[in-house]
mmCIF file with all atom_site columns, C-alpha atoms in Angstrom:
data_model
loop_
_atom_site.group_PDB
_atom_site.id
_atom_site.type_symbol
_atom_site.label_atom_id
_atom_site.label_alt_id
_atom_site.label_comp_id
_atom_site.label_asym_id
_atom_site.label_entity_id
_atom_site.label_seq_id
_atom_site.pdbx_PDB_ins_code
_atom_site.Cartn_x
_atom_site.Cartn_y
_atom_site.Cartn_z
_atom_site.occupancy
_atom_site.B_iso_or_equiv
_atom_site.pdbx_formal_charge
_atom_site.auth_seq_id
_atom_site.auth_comp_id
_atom_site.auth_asym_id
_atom_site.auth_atom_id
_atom_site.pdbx_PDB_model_num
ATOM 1   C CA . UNK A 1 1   ? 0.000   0.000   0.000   1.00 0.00 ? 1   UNK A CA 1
ATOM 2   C CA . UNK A 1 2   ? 1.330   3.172   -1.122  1.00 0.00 ? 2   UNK A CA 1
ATOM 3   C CA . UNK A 1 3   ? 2.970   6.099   2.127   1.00 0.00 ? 3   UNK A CA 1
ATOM 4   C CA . UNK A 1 4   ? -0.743  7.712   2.738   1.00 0.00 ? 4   UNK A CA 1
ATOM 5   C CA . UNK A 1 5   ? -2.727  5.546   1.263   1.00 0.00 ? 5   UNK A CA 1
ATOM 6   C CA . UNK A 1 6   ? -6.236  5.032   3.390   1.00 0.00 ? 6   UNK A CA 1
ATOM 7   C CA . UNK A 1 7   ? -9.130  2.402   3.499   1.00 0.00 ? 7   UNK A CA 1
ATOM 8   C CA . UNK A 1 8   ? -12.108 3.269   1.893   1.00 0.00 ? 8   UNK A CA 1
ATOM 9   C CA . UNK A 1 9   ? -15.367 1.446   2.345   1.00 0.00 ? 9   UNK A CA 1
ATOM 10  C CA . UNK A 1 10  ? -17.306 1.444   -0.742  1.00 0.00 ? 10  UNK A CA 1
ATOM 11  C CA . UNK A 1 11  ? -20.683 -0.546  -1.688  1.00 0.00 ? 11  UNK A CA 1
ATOM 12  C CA . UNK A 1 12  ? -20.589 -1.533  -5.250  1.00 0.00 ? 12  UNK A CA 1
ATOM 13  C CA . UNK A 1 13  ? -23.831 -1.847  -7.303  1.00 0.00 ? 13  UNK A CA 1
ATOM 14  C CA . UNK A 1 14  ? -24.149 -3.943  -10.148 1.00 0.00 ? 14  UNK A CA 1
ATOM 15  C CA . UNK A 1 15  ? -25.617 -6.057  -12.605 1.00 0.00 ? 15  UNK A CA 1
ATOM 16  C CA . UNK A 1 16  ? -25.092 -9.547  -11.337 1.00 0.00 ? 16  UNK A CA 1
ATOM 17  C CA . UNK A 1 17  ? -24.125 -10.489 -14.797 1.00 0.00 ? 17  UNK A CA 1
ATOM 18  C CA . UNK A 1 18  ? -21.551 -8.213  -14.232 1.00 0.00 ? 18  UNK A CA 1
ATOM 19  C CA . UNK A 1 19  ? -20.075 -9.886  -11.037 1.00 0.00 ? 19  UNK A CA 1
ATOM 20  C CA . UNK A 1 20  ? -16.792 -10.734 -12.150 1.00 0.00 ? 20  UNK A CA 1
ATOM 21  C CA . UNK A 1 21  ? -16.310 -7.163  -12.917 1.00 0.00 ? 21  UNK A CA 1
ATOM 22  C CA . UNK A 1 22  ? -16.722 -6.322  -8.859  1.00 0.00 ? 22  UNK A CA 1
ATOM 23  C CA . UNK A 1 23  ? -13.919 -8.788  -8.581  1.00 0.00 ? 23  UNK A CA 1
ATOM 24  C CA . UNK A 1 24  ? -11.385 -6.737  -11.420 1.00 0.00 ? 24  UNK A CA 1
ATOM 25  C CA . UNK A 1 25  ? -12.354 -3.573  -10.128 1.00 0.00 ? 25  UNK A CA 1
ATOM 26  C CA . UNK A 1 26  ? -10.912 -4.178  -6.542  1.00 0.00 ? 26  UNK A CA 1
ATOM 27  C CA . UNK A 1 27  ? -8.207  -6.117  -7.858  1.00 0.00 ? 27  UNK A CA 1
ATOM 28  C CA . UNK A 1 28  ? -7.307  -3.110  -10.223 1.00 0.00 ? 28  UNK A CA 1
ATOM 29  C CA . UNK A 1 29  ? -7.251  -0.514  -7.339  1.00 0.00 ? 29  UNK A CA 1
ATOM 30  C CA . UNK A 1 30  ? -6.117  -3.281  -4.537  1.00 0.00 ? 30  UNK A CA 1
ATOM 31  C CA . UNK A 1 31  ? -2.809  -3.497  -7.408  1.00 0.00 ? 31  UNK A CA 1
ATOM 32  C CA . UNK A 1 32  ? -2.274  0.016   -7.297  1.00 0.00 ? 32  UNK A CA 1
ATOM 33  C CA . UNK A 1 33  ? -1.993  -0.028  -3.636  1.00 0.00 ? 33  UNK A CA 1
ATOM 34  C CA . UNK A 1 34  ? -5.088  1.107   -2.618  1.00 0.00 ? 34  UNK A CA 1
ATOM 35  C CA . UNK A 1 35  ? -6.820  -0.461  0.280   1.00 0.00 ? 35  UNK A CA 1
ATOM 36  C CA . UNK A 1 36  ? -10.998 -1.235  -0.881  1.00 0.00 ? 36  UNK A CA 1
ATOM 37  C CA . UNK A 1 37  ? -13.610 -3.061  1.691   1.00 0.00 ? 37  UNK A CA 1
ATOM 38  C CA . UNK A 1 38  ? -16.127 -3.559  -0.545  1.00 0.00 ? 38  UNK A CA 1
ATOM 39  C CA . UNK A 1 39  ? -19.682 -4.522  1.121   1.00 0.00 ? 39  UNK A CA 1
ATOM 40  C CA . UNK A 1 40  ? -21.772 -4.999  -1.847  1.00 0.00 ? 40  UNK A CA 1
ATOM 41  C CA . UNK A 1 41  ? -23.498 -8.647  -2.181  1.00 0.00 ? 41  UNK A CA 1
ATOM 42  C CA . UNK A 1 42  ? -22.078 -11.326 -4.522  1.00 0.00 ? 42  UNK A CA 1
ATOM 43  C CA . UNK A 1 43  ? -24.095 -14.059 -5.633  1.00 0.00 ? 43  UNK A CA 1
ATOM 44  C CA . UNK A 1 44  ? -22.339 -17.741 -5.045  1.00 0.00 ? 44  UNK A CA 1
ATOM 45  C CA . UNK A 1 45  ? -24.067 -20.573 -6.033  1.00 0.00 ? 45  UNK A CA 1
ATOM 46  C CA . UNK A 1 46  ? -26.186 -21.545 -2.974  1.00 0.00 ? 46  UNK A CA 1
ATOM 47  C CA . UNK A 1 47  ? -27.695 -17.848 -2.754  1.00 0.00 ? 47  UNK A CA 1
ATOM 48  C CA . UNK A 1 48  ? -28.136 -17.521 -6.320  1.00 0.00 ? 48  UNK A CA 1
ATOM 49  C CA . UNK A 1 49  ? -30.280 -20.643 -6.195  1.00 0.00 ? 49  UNK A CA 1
ATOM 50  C CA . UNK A 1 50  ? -32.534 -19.477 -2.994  1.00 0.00 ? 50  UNK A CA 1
ATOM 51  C CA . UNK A 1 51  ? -32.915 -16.398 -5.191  1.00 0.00 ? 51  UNK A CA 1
ATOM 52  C CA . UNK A 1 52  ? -34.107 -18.217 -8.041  1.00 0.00 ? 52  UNK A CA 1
ATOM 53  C CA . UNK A 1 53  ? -36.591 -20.439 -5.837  1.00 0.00 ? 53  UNK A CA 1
ATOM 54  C CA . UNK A 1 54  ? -37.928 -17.095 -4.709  1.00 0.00 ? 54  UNK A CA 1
ATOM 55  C CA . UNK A 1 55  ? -36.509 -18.212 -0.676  1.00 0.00 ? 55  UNK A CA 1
ATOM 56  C CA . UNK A 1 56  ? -35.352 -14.826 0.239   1.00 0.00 ? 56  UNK A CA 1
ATOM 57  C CA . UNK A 1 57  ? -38.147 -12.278 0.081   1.00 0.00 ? 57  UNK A CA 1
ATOM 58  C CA . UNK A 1 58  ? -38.035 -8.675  -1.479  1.00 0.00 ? 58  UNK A CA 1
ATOM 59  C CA . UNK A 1 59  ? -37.950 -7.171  2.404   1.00 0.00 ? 59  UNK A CA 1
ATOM 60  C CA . UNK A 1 60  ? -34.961 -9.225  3.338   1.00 0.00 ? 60  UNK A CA 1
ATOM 61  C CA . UNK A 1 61  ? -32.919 -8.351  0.717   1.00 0.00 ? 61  UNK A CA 1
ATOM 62  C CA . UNK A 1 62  ? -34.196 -4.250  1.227   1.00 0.00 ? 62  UNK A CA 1
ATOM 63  C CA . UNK A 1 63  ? -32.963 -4.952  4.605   1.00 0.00 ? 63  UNK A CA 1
ATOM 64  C CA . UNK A 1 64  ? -29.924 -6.524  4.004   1.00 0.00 ? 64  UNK A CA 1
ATOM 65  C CA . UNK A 1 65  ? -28.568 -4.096  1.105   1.00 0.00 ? 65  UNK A CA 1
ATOM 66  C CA . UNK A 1 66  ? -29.676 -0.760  3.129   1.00 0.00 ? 66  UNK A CA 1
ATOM 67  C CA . UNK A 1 67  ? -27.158 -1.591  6.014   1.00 0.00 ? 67  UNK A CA 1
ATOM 68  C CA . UNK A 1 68  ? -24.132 -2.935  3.330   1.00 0.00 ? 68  UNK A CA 1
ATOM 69  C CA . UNK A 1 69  ? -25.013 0.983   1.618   1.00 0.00 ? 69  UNK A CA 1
ATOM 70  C CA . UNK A 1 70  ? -25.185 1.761   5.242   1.00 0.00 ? 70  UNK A CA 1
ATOM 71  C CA . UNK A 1 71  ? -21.433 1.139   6.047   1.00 0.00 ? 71  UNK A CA 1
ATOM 72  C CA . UNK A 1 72  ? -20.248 2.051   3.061   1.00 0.00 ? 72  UNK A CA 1
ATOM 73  C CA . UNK A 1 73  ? -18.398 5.944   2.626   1.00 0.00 ? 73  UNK A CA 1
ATOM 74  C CA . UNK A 1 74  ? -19.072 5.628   -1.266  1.00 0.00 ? 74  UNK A CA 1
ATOM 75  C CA . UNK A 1 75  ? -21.551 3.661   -3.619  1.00 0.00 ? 75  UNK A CA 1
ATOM 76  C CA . UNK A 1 76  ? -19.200 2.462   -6.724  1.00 0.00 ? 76  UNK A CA 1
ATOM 77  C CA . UNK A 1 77  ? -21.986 2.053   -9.709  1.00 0.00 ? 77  UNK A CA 1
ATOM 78  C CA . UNK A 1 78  ? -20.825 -0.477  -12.493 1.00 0.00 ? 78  UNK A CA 1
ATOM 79  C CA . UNK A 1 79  ? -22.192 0.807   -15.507 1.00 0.00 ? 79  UNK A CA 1
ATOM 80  C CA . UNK A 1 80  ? -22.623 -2.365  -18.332 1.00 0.00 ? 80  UNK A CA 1
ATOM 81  C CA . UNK A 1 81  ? -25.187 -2.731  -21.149 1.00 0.00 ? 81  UNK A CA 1
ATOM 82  C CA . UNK A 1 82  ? -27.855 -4.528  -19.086 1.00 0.00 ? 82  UNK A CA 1
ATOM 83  C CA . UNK A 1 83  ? -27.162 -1.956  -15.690 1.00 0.00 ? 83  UNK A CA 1
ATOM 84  C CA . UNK A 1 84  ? -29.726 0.785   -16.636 1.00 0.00 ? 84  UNK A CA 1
ATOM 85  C CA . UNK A 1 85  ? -32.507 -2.292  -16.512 1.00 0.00 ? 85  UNK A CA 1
ATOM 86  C CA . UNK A 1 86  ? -32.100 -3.685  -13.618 1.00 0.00 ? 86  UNK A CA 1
ATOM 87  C CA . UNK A 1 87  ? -34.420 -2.445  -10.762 1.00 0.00 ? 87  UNK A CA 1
ATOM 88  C CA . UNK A 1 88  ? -32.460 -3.315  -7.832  1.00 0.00 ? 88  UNK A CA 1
ATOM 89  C CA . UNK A 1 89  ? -29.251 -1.042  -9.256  1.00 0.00 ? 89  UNK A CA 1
ATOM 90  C CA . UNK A 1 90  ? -31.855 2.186   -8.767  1.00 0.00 ? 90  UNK A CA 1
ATOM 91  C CA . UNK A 1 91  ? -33.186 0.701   -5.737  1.00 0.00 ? 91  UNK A CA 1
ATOM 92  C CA . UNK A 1 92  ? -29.432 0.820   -3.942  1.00 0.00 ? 92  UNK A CA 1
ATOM 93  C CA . UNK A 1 93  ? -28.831 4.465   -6.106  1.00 0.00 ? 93  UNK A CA 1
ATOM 94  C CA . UNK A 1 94  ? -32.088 5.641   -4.396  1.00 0.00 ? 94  UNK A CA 1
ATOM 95  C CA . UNK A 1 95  ? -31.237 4.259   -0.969  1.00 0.00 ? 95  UNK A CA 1
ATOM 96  C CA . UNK A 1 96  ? -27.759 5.781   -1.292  1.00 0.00 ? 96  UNK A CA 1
ATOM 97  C CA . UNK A 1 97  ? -29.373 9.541   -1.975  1.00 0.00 ? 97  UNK A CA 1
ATOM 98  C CA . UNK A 1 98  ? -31.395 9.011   0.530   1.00 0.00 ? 98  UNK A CA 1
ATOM 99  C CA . UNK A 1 99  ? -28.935 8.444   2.992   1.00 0.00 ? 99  UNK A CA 1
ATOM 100 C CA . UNK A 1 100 ? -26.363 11.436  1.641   1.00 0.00 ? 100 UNK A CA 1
ATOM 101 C CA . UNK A 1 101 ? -23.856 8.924   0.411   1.00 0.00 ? 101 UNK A CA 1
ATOM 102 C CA . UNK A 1 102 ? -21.525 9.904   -2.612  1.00 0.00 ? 102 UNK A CA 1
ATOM 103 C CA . UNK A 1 103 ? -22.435 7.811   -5.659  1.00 0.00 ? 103 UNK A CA 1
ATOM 104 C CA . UNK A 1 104 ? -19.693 7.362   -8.529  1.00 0.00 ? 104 UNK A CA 1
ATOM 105 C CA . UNK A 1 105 ? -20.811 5.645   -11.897 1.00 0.00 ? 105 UNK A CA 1
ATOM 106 C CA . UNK A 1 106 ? -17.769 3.855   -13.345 1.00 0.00 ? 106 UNK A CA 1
ATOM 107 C CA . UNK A 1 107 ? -18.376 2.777   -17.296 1.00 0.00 ? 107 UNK A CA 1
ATOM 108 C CA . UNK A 1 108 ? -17.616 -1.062  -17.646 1.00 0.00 ? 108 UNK A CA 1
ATOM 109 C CA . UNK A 1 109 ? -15.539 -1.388  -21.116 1.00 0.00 ? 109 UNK A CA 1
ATOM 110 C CA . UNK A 1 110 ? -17.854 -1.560  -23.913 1.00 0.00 ? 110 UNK A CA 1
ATOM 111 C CA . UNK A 1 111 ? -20.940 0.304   -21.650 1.00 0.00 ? 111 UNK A CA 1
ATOM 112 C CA . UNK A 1 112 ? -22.660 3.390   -22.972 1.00 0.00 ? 112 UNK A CA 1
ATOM 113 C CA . UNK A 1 113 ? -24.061 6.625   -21.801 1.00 0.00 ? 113 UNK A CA 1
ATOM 114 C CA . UNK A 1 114 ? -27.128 5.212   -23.291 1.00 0.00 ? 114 UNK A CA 1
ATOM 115 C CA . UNK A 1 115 ? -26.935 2.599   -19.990 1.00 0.00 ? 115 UNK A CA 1
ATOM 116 C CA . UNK A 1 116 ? -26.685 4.676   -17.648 1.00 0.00 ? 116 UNK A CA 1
ATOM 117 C CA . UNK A 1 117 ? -29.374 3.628   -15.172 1.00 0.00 ? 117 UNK A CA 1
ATOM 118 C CA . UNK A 1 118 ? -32.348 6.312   -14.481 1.00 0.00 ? 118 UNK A CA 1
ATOM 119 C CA . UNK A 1 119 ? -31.293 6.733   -10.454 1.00 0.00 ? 119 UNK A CA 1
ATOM 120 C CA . UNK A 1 120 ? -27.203 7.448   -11.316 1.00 0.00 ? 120 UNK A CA 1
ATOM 121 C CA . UNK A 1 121 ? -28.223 9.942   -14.475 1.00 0.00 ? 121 UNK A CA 1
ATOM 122 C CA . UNK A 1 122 ? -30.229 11.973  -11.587 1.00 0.00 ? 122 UNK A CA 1
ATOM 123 C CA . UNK A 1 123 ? -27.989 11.666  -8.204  1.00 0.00 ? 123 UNK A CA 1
ATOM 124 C CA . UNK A 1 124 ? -24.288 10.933  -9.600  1.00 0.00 ? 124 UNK A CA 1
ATOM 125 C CA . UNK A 1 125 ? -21.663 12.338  -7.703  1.00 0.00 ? 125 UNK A CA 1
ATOM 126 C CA . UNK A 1 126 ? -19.493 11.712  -11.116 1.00 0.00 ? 126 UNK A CA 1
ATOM 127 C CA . UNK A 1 127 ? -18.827 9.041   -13.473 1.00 0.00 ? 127 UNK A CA 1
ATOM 128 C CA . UNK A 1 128 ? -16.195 8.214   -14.882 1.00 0.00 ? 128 UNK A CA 1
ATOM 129 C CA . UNK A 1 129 ? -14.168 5.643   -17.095 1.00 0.00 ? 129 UNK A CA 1
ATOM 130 C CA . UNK A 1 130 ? -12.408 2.676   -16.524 1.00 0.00 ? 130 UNK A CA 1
ATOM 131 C CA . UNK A 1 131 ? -8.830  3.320   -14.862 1.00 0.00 ? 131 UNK A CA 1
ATOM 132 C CA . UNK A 1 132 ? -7.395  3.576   -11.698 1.00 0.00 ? 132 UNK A CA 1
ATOM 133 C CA . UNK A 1 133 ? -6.528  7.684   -11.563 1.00 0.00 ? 133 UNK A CA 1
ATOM 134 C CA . UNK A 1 134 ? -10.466 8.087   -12.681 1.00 0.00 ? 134 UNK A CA 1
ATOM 135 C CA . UNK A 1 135 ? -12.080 6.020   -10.069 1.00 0.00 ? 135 UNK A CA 1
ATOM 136 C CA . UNK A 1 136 ? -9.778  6.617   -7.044  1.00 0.00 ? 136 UNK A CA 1
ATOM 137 C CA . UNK A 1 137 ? -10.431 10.575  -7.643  1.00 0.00 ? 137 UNK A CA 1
ATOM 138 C CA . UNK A 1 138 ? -14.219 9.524   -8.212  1.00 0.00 ? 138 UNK A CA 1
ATOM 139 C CA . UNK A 1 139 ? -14.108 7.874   -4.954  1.00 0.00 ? 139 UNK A CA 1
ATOM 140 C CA . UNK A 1 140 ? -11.945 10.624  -3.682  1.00 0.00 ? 140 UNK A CA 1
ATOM 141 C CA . UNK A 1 141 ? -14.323 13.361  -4.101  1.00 0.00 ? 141 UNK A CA 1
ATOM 142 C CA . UNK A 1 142 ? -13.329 14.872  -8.002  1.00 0.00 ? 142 UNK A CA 1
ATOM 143 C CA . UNK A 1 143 ? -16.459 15.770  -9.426  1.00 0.00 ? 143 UNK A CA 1
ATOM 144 C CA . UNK A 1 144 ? -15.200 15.073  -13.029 1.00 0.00 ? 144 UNK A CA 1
ATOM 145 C CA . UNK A 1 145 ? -17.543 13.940  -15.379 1.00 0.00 ? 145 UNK A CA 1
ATOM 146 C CA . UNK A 1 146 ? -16.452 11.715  -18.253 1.00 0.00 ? 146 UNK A CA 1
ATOM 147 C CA . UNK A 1 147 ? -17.904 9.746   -21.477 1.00 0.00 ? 147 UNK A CA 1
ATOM 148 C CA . UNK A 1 148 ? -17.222 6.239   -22.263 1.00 0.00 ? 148 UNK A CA 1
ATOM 149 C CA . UNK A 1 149 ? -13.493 7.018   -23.493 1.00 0.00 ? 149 UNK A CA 1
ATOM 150 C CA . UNK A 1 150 ? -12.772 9.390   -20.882 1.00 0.00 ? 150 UNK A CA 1
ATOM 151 C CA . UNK A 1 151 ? -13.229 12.468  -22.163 1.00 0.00 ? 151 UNK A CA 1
ATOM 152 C CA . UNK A 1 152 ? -14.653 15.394  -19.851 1.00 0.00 ? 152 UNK A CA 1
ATOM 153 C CA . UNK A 1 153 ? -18.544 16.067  -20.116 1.00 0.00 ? 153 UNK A CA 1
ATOM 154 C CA . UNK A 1 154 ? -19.417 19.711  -18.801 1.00 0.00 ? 154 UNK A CA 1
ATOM 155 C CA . UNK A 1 155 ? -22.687 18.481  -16.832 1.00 0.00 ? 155 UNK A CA 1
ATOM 156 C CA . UNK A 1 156 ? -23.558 15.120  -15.270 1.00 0.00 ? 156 UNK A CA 1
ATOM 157 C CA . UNK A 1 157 ? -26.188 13.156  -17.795 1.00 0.00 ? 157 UNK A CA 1
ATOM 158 C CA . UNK A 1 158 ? -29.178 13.564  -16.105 1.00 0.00 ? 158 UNK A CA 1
ATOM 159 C CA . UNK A 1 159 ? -28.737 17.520  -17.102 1.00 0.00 ? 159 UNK A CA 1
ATOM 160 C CA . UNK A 1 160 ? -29.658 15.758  -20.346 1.00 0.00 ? 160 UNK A CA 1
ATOM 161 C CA . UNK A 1 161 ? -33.104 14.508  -19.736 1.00 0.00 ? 161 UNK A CA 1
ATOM 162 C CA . UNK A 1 162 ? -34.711 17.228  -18.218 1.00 0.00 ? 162 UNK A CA 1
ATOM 163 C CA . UNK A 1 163 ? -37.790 18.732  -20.028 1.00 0.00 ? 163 UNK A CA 1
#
């Protein structure tokens, strides 16, 4: 770990298609040097199949991710090509407004500003691209907003969709 370098707690939402992608990210930033506790829920085996047998209800799960967001100093938003459909990624974006965390969008490769979920277009923080300097100054508290390829944006995207 780099001279300075602190622990940051982070909650990461994603796409559970997209879990291996929780995995790189703290392996990118943990290779840098930077110390991540990530508290967001992965799916093994065993829970995805009480999921799919409909075992765990709605509440529990509400319950379970509000105190992971809870803990967490920063909610880390993987941003793929399936993200902006699934409900449960606006659900923990909500939950995360609501309880005055920062939220950073970070663009998986190959994701769009077109999936950008609803939640993240309205209460980013920033989003940015994929690399190490981007997300650790996300994270950090830059406000920098960035397309797909890393150039700078001059307003967050949901300055885009208003009427």
């Amino acid at each position: 770990m780099p001279t300075g370098s602190k622990r940051r707690h982070v909650f990461i939402s994603h796409h559970h298609q997209d879990d291996a992608k929780v995995t790189e990210l703290t392996n990118l930033l943990a290779g840098s040097g930077h110390d991540i506790r990530n508290s967001s829920v992965r799916l093994k085996p065993e829970n995805q199949r009480r999921m799919d047998e409909k075992r765990v209800s709605d509440a529990t799960i509400a319950r379970i991710l509000r105190m992971k967001i809870s803990w967490a100093g920063t909610v880390v938003v993987l941003i793929g090509k399936d993200t902006h459909t699934r409900p449960w990624v606006n659900w923990e974006i909500d939950k995360a407004n609501e309880q005055g965390k920062r939220i950073v969008g970070v663009y998986l490769r190959g994701g769009t500003e077109a999936d950008i979920p609803p939640s993240l277009a309205k209460y980013s923080s920033t989003i940015v691209k994929w690399n190490t300097a981007s997300i650790m100054g996300a994270i950090d508290g830059s406000n920098t907003f960035q397309t797909p390829a890393g150039a700078l944006r001059s307003s967050s995207p949901g300055d885009t969709y208003k009427c």
